[in-house]
XYZ file of C-alpha atoms in Angstrom:
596
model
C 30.686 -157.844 128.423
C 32.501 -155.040 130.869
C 32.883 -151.819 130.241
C 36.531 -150.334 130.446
C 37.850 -149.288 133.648
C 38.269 -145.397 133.671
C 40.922 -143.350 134.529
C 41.026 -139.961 136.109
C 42.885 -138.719 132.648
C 39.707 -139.745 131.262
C 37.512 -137.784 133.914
C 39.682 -135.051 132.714
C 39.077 -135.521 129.279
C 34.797 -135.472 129.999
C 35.439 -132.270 131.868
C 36.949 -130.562 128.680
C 39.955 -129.512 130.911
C 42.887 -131.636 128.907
C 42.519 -132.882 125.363
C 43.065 -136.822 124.039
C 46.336 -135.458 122.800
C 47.407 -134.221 126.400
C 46.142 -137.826 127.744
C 48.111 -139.525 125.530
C 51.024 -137.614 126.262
C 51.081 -137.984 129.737
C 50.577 -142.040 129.030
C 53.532 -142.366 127.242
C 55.527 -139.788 129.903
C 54.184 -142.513 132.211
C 55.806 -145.493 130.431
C 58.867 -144.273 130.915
C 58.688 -142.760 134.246
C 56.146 -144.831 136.067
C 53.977 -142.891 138.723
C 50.780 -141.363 139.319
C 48.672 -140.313 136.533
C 46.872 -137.397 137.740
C 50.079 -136.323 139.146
C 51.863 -136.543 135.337
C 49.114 -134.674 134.323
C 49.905 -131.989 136.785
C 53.587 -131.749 136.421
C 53.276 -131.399 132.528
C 51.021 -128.717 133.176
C 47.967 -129.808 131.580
C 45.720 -129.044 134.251
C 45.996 -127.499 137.906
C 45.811 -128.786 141.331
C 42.286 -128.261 141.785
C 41.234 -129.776 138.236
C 42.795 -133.126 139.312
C 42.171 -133.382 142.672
C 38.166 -132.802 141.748
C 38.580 -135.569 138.676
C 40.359 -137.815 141.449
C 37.510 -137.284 144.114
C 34.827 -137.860 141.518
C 37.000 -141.290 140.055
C 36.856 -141.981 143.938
C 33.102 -141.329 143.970
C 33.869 -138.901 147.023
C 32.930 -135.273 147.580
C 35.428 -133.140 146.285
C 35.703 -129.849 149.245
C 37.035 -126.360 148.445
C 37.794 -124.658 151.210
C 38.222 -121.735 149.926
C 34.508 -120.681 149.599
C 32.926 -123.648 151.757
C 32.204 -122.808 155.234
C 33.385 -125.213 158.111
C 30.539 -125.832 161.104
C 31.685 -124.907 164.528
C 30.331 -127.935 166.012
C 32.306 -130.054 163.813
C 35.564 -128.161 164.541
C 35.140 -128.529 168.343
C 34.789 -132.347 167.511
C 38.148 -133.447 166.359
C 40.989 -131.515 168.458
C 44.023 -129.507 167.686
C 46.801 -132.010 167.715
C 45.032 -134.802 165.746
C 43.971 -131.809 162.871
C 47.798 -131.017 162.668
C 49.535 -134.309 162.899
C 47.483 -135.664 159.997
C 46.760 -132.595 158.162
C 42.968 -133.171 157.649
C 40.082 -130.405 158.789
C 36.356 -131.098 159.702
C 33.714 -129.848 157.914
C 30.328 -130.150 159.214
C 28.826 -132.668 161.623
C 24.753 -134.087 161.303
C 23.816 -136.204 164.137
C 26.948 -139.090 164.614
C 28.146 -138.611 161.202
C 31.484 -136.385 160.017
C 33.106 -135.021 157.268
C 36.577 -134.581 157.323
C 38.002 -133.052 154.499
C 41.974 -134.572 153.603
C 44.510 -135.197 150.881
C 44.851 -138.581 151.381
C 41.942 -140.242 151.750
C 43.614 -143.485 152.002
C 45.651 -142.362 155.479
C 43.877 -145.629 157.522
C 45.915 -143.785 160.786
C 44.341 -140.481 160.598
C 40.748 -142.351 160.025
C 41.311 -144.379 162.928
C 42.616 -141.604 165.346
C 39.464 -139.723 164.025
C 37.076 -142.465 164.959
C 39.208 -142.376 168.503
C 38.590 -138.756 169.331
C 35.300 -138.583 168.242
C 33.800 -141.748 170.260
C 32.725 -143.866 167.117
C 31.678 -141.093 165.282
C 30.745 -142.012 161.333
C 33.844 -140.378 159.392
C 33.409 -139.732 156.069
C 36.784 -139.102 154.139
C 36.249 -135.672 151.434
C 38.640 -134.731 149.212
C 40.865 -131.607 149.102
C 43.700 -129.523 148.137
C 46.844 -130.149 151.025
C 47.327 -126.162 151.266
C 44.012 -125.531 151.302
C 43.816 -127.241 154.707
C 46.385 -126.479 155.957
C 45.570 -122.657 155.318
C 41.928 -123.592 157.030
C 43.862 -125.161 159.877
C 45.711 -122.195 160.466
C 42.850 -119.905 160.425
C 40.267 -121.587 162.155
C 42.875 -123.410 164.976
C 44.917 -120.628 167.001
C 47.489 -122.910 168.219
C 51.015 -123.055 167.268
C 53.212 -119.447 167.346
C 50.427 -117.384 168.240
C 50.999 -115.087 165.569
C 49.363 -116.831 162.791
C 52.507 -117.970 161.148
C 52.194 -121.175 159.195
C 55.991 -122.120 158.920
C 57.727 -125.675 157.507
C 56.537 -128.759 157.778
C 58.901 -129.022 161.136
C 57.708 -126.198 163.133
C 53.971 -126.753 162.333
C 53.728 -130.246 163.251
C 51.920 -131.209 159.290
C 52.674 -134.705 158.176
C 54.477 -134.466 154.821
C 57.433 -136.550 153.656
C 60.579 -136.193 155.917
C 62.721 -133.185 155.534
C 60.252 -131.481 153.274
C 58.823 -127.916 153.427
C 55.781 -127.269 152.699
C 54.985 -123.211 151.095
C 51.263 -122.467 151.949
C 50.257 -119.339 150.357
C 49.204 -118.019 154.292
C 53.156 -117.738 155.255
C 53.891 -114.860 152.362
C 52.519 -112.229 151.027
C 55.688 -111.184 149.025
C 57.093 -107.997 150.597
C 54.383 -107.521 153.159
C 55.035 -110.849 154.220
C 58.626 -110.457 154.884
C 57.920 -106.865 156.516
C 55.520 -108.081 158.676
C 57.360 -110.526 159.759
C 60.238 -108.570 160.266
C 58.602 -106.025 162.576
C 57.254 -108.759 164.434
C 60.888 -110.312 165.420
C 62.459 -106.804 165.771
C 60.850 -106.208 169.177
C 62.359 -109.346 170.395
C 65.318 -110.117 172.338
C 68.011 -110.685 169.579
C 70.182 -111.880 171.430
C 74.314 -112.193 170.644
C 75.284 -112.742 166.984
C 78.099 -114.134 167.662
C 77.166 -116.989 169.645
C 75.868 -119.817 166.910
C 73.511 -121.698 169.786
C 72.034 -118.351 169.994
C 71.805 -117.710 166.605
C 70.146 -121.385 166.162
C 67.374 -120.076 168.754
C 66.593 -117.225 167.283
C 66.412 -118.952 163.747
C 63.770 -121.293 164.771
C 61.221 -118.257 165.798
C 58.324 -117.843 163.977
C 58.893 -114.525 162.744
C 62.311 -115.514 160.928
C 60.978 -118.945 159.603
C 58.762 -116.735 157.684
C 61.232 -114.437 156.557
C 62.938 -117.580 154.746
C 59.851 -119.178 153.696
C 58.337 -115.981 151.899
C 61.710 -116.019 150.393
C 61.724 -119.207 148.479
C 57.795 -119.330 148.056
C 58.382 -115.869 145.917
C 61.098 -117.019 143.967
C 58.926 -120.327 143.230
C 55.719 -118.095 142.064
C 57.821 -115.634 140.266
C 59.721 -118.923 138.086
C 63.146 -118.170 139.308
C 65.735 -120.334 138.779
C 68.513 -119.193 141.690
C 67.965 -116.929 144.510
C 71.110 -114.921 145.999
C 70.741 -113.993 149.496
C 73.566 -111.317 149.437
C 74.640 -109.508 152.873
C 75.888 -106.017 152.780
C 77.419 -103.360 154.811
C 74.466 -101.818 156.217
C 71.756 -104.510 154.974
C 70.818 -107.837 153.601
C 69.976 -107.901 149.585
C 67.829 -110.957 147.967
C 68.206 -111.328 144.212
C 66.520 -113.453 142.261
C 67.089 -114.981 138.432
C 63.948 -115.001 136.652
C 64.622 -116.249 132.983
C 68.602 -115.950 133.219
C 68.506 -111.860 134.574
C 69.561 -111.564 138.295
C 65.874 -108.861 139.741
C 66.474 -107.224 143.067
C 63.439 -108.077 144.835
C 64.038 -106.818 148.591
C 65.979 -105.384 150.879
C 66.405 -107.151 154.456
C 68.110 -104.879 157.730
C 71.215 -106.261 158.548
C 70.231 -107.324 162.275
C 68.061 -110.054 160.550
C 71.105 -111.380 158.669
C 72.786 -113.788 161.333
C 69.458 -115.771 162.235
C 67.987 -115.523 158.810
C 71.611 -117.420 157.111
C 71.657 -119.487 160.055
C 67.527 -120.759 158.971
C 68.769 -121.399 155.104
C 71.543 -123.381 156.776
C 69.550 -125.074 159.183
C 67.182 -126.181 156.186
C 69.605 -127.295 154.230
C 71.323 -129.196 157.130
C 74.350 -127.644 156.918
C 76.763 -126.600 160.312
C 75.627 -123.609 161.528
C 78.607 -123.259 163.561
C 81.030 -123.230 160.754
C 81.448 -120.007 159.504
C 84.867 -119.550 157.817
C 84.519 -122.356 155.100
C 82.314 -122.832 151.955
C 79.396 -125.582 152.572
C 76.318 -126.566 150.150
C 73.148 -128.834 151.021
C 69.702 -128.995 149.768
C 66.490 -128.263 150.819
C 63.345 -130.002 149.549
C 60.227 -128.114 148.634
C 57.183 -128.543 148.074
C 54.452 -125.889 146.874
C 51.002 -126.653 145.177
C 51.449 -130.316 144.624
C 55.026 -129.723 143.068
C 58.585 -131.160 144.085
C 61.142 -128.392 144.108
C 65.062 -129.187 144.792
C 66.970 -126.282 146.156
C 70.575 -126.707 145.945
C 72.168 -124.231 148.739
C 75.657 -122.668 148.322
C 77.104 -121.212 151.856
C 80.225 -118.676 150.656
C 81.905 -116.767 153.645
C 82.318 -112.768 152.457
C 83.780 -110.015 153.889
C 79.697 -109.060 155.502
C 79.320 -111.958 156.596
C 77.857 -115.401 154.455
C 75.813 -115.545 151.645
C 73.144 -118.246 150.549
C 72.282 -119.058 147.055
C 69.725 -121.484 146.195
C 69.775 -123.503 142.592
C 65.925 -124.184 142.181
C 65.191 -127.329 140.460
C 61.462 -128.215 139.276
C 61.570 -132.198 139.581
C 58.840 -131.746 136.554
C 60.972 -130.016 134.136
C 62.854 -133.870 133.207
C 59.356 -134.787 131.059
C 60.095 -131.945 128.898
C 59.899 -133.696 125.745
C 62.594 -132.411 123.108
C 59.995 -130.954 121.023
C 59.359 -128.340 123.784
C 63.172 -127.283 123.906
C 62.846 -124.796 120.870
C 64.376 -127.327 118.507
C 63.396 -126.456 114.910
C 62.070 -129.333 112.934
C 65.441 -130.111 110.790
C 67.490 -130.136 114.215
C 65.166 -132.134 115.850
C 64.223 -135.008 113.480
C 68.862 -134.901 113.351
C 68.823 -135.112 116.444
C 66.305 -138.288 116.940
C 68.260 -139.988 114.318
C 71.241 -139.645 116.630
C 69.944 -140.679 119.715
C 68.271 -143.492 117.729
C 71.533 -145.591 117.238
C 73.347 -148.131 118.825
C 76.338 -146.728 119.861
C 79.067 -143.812 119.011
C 78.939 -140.234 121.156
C 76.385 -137.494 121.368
C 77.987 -134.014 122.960
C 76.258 -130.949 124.403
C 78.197 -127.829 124.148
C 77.669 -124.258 125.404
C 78.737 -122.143 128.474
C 77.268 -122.890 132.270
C 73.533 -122.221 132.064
C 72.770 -122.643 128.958
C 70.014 -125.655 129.918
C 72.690 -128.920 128.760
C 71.604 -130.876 131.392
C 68.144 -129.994 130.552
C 68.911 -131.109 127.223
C 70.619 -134.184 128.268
C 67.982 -135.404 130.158
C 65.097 -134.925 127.662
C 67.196 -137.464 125.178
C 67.639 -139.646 128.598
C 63.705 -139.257 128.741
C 62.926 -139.953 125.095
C 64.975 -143.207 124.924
C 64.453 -144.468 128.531
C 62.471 -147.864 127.761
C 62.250 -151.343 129.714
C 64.641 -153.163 127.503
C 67.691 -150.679 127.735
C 69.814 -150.561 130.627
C 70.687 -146.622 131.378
C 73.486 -145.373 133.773
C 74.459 -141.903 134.897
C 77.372 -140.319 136.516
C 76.788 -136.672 137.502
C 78.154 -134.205 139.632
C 75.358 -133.672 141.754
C 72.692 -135.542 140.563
C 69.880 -132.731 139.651
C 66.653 -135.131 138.653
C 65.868 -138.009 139.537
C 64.929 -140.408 137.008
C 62.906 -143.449 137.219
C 64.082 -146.619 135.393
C 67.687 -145.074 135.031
C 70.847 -145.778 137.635
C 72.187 -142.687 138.689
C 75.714 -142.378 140.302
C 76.699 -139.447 142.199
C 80.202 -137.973 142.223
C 82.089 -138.008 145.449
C 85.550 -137.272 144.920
C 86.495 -137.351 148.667
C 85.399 -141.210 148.847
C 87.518 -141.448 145.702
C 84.655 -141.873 143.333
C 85.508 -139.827 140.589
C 83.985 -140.068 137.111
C 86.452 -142.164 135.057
C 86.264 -144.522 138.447
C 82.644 -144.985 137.835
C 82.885 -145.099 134.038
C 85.002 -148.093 134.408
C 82.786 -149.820 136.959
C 79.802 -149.272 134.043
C 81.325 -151.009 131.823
C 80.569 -153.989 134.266
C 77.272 -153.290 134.850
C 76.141 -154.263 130.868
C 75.071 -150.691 130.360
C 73.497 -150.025 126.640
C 73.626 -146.105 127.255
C 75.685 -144.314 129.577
C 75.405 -140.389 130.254
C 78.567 -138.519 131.587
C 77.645 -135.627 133.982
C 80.786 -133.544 131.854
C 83.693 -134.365 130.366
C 86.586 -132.866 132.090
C 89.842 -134.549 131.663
C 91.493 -136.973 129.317
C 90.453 -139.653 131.749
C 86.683 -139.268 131.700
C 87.170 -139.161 128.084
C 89.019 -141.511 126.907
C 86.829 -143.884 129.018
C 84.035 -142.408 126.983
C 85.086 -142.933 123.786
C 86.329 -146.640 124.623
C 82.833 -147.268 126.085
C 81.210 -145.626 122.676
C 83.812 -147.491 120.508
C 82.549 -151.128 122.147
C 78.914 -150.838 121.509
C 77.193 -148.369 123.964
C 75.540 -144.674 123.256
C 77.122 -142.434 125.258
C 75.996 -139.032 126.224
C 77.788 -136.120 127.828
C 78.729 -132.412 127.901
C 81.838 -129.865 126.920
C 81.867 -126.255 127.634
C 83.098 -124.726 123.959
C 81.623 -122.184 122.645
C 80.217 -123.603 119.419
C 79.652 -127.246 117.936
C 82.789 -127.588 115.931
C 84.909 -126.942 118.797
C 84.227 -129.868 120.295
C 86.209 -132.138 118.449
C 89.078 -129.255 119.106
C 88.328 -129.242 122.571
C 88.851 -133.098 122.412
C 92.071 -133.195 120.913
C 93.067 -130.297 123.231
C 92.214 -132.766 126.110
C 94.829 -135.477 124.910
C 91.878 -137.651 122.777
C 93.262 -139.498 119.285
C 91.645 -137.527 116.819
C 91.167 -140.723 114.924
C 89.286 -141.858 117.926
C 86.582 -138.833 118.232
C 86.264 -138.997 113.927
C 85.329 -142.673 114.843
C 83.246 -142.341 117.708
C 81.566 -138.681 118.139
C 78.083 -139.139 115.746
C 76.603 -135.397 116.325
C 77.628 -132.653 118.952
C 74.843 -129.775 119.703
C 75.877 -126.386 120.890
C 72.811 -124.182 122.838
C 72.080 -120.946 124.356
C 68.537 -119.911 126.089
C 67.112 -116.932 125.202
C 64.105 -115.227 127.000
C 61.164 -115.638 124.675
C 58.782 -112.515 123.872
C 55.609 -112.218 126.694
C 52.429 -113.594 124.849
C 50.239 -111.685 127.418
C 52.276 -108.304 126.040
C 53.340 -109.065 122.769
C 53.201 -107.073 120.033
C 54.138 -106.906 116.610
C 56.031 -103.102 115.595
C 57.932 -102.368 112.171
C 61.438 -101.646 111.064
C 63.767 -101.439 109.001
C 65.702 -105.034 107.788
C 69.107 -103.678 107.789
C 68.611 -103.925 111.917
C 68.894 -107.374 111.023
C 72.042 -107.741 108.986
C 73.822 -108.369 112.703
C 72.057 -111.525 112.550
C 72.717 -112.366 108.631
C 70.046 -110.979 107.015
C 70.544 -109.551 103.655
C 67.817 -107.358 102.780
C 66.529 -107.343 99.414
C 66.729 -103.867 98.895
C 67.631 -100.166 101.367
C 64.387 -99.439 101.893
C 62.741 -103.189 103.250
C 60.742 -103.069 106.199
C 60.336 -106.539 108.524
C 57.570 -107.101 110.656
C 58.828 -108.251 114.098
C 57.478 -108.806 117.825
C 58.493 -107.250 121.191
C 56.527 -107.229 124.540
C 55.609 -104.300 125.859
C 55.596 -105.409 129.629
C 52.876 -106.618 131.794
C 52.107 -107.918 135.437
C 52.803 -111.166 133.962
C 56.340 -110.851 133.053
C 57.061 -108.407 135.825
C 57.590 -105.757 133.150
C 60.334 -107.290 131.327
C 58.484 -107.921 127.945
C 59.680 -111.445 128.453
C 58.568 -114.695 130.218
C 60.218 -117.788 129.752
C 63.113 -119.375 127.486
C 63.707 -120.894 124.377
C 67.142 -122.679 123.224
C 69.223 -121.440 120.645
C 70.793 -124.380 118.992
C 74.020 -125.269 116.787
C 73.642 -129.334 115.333
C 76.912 -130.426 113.572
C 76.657 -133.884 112.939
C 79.538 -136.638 111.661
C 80.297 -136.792 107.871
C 83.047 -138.281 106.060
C 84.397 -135.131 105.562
C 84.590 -133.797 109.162
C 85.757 -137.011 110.009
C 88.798 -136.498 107.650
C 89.508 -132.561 108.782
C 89.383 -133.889 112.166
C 91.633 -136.762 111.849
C 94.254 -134.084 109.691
C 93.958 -131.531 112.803
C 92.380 -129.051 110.265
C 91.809 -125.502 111.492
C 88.321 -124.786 113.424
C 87.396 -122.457 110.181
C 87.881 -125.594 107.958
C 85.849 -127.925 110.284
C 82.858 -124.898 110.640
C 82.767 -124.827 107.083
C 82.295 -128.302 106.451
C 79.993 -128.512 108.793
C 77.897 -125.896 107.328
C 78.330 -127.295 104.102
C 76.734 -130.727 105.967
C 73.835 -128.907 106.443
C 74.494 -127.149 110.169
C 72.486 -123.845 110.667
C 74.655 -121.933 113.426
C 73.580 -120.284 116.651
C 73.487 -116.928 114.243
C 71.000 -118.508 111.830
C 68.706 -120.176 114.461
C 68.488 -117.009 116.289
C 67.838 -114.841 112.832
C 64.715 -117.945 112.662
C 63.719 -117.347 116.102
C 63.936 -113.559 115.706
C 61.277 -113.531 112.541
C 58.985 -116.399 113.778
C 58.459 -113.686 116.606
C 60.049 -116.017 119.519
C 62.826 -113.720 120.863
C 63.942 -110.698 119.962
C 66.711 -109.378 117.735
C 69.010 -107.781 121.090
C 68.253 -110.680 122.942
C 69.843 -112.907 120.246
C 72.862 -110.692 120.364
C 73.443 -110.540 124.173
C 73.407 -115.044 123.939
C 74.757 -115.883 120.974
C 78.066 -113.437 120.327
C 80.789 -113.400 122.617
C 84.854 -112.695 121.897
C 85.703 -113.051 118.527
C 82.323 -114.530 117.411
């Protein structure tokens, strides 16, 4: 009898770096959104690059190589030359008699072991494994070629194979501010040239010295978890911003002669027009650093100082969140299953831009996505990309709009359909016909709270009959930054601090035990380091149903809804506040706006 084929999660497993919990996780993420294993395991961030590249060389029975501490021979570096070591991003590592290890990523690259075998007359090649910016940081360090000046730039300008259109951040380009100043001193003793002549401009943006600039850029903001990054020009300099955990950081300064070429390298990446200057323009840039996809979408805005960049950073790996890592609490989530669970009728997100709905929606997307359910999108752009699931993209110049592809789904014997956001009575009433005739249908409103919604609907010209009849739950969020667990700490105080959050104390004198961070390296001395979601659940009873249908006031609806068991944003913060998640002003500064 055989024994069981193993896996590289279970190589992981033997090597006590992920747990039969995290395997089976990653399985079932892999169900639904077929793909590599080790590289599910990555993206959920159950183990690092290194971890599963060594399980994968050992599951390969191949030497796993790090080049970080191993030590190339000479003779085995003057074997292979230059050019071949670039185009197929592979590096020697020693040589004994006719036989030669070559350390690469891909081991299964037949090209790159032929052209090997070519340029080293028949020499024995044998394939080692390891990390692709490890090598390509050995490459630039042991190889002088290229700019001369040690620069290791995009995947264009250094010649590495990677997908098309795709940058690759090594960790050789940066160096955070040194990087940038470095390579700033190095362009400003060249020839700038004229600003105002865009083929210029296009020249000077494909040096060396300013491909680093923009490279050190976007490979801080992806270290540093930052979710936009604002290139902002100025009177008498260039200022980049970036939003770490929803709070814009200044993190440099730039001098002003580096703005034209350095706008003109974001727009060149992101394949915009360079020589278009007087109109808005957006594009995206694909990244990828340490084994990760990265999106970036880029908005071009003309200003009065000239144009300004600013880059939406998408981690492809944040769609296998699973709900349970949103923040939910277990009442709102095991709700919220139960309406995701059925057949048909609406789901809604609510809450104000950037307040993670689209996050949200596709974690439900995730969670139901299965072989025998037919799932189509329409978005405005597309964000993720999802496998199993059709996903339409807006173009309202082509005269696809989203009640012109909501009608074509209805063709396409869709079981759940996901609207991108509804914004006018067309999308919606589209919506509600499509939920009304047997399909789940998922989508997104910008009210402030979860009772609004079904105000908001009526607003938009929808029978209220028709939303009591149709809309089975609607969810309202914020994200608040959760407390550092490097610098957290727990500190007394008094409970009446609470009463903004409606807490009744039980007498003057009651002291609560609460956490703050006190600010570390690893939050960048905030106190904080990531987010949680703040989250309003109203679902359908037969009362709502009635106050809806009746037009009742939004005070009669909230109360009903309450009364159905809804915590608000207020109460889930209070929870968040005492479990030691958030803290009590960061609550505050999410959840209460005008009139709230």
């Amino acid at each position: 009898m055989g024994t069981a084929r193993r896996d590289i999660g279970d190589l992981l497993i033997e090597a006590q770096v992920i747990t039969l919990e995290h395997l089976t996780e990653a399985k079932e993420v892999q169900k639904s959104a077929p793909g590599d294993l080790g590289q599910i395991i990555l993206d959920l961030g159950f183990a690092n690059s290194k971890q599963v590249m060594q399980a994968r060389a050992r599951l390969m029975n191949i030497q796993f190589v790090d080049l970080a501490t191993q030590k190339l021979d000479p003779a085995a570096l003057a074997a292979v030359p230059e050019h071949v070591v670039r185009r197929h991003c592979v590096i020697p590592v020693f040589k004994n008699g006719n036989r030669l290890m070559v350390a690469m990523s891909d081991t299964q690259n037949i090209k790159a072991m032929d052209d090997l075998r070519v340029v080293t007359r028949g020499m024995q090649v044998v394939p080692a494994l390891a990390l692709p910016d490890a090598i390509i940081e050995a490459i630039e360090r042991h190889y002088k070629g290229g700019d001369g000046d040690g620069a290791s730039a995009a995947t264009s300008e250094s010649g590495l194979p990677v997908p098309p259109n795709v940058n690759t951040l090594e960790n050789s380009i940066g160096g955070g501010l040194a990087g940038v100043k470095d390579a700033i001193e190095s362009y400003k003793s060249r020839d700038i040239g004229d600003e105002e002549d865009p083929d210029a401009v296009a020249q000077i943006s494909e040096q060396a010295p300013i491909i680093r600039v923009a490279n050190t850029i976007i490979q801080q903001a992806v270290q540093v978890g930052a979710s936009d990054i604002h290139v902002e020009p100025d009177r008498r300099h260039v200022r980049v911003r970036y939003r770490v955990d929803g709070v814009l950081h200044e993190e440099m300064t730039i001098p002003k002669y580096i703005q034209a070429p350095l706008i003109s390298r974001f727009k060149i990446m992101a394949e915009m027009n360079i020589a278009e200057r007087r109109v808005p323009q957006d594009g995206r840039i694909p990244v990828r650093k340490d084994g990760k996809d990265y999106d970036l979408r880029v908005s071009c805005l003309p200003t009065i100082w000239g144009e300004k960049i600013v880059c939406r950073i998408l981690d492809k790996s944040s769609v296998l969140l699973g709900l349970n890592k949103l923040g939910f609490n277990n009442e709102n989530l095991a709700k919220l299953e139960e309406i995701i669970t059925q057949p048909n009728g609406m789901f809604l997100c609510t809450g104000p831009t950037g307040s993670g709905k689209t996050t949200t929606q596709y974690a439900v997307l995730h969670k139901i996505n299965s072989v025998d359910r037919n799932i189509i999108t329409v978005e405005d752009p597309v964000e993720y990309q999802l496998s199993g699931i059709s996903q339409v993209h807006v173009n309202v110049k082509a005269g696809l709009t989203f009640g012109g592809a909501l009608r074509s789904f209805l063709r396409q014997d869709p079981d759940i359909i996901m609207v991108g956001e509804m914004r006018d009575l067309e999308t919606a009433e589209i919506a509600v016909e499509a939920s009304l005739t047997g399909h789940l249908v998922l989508s997104t409103l910008h009210t402030n709270n979860a009772p609004s919604a079904v105000i908001r609907m009526v607003d938009m010209g929808v029978e209220p009959y028709l939303i009591s009849a149709t809309v089975h739950g609607v969810l309202a969020q914020r994200l608040a930054r959760k407390i550092c667990a490097q610098c957290g700490e727990d500190y007394q105080t008094h409970a009446s601090d609470l009463r903004v959050l409606g807490y009744e104390p039980k007498d003057k004198d009651e002291m609560v035990t609460l956490r703050r961070g006190r600010g570390c390296e690893v939050c960048r001395h905030t106190g904080f380091k990531g987010r949680t979601g703040i989250h309003e659940l109203m679902t359908m009873n037969d009362e709502i149903a009635e106050l809806t249908v009746r037009r009742a006031p939004l005070a009669d609806i909230r109360e009903a809804a309450k009364a159905n068991g809804m915590h608000d944003l207020r109460d889930d913060g209070l929870e968040k506040v005492m479990s030691g998640v958030t803290t009590i002003e960061e609550v505050k500064k999410v959840v209460f706006t005008a009139g709230h």
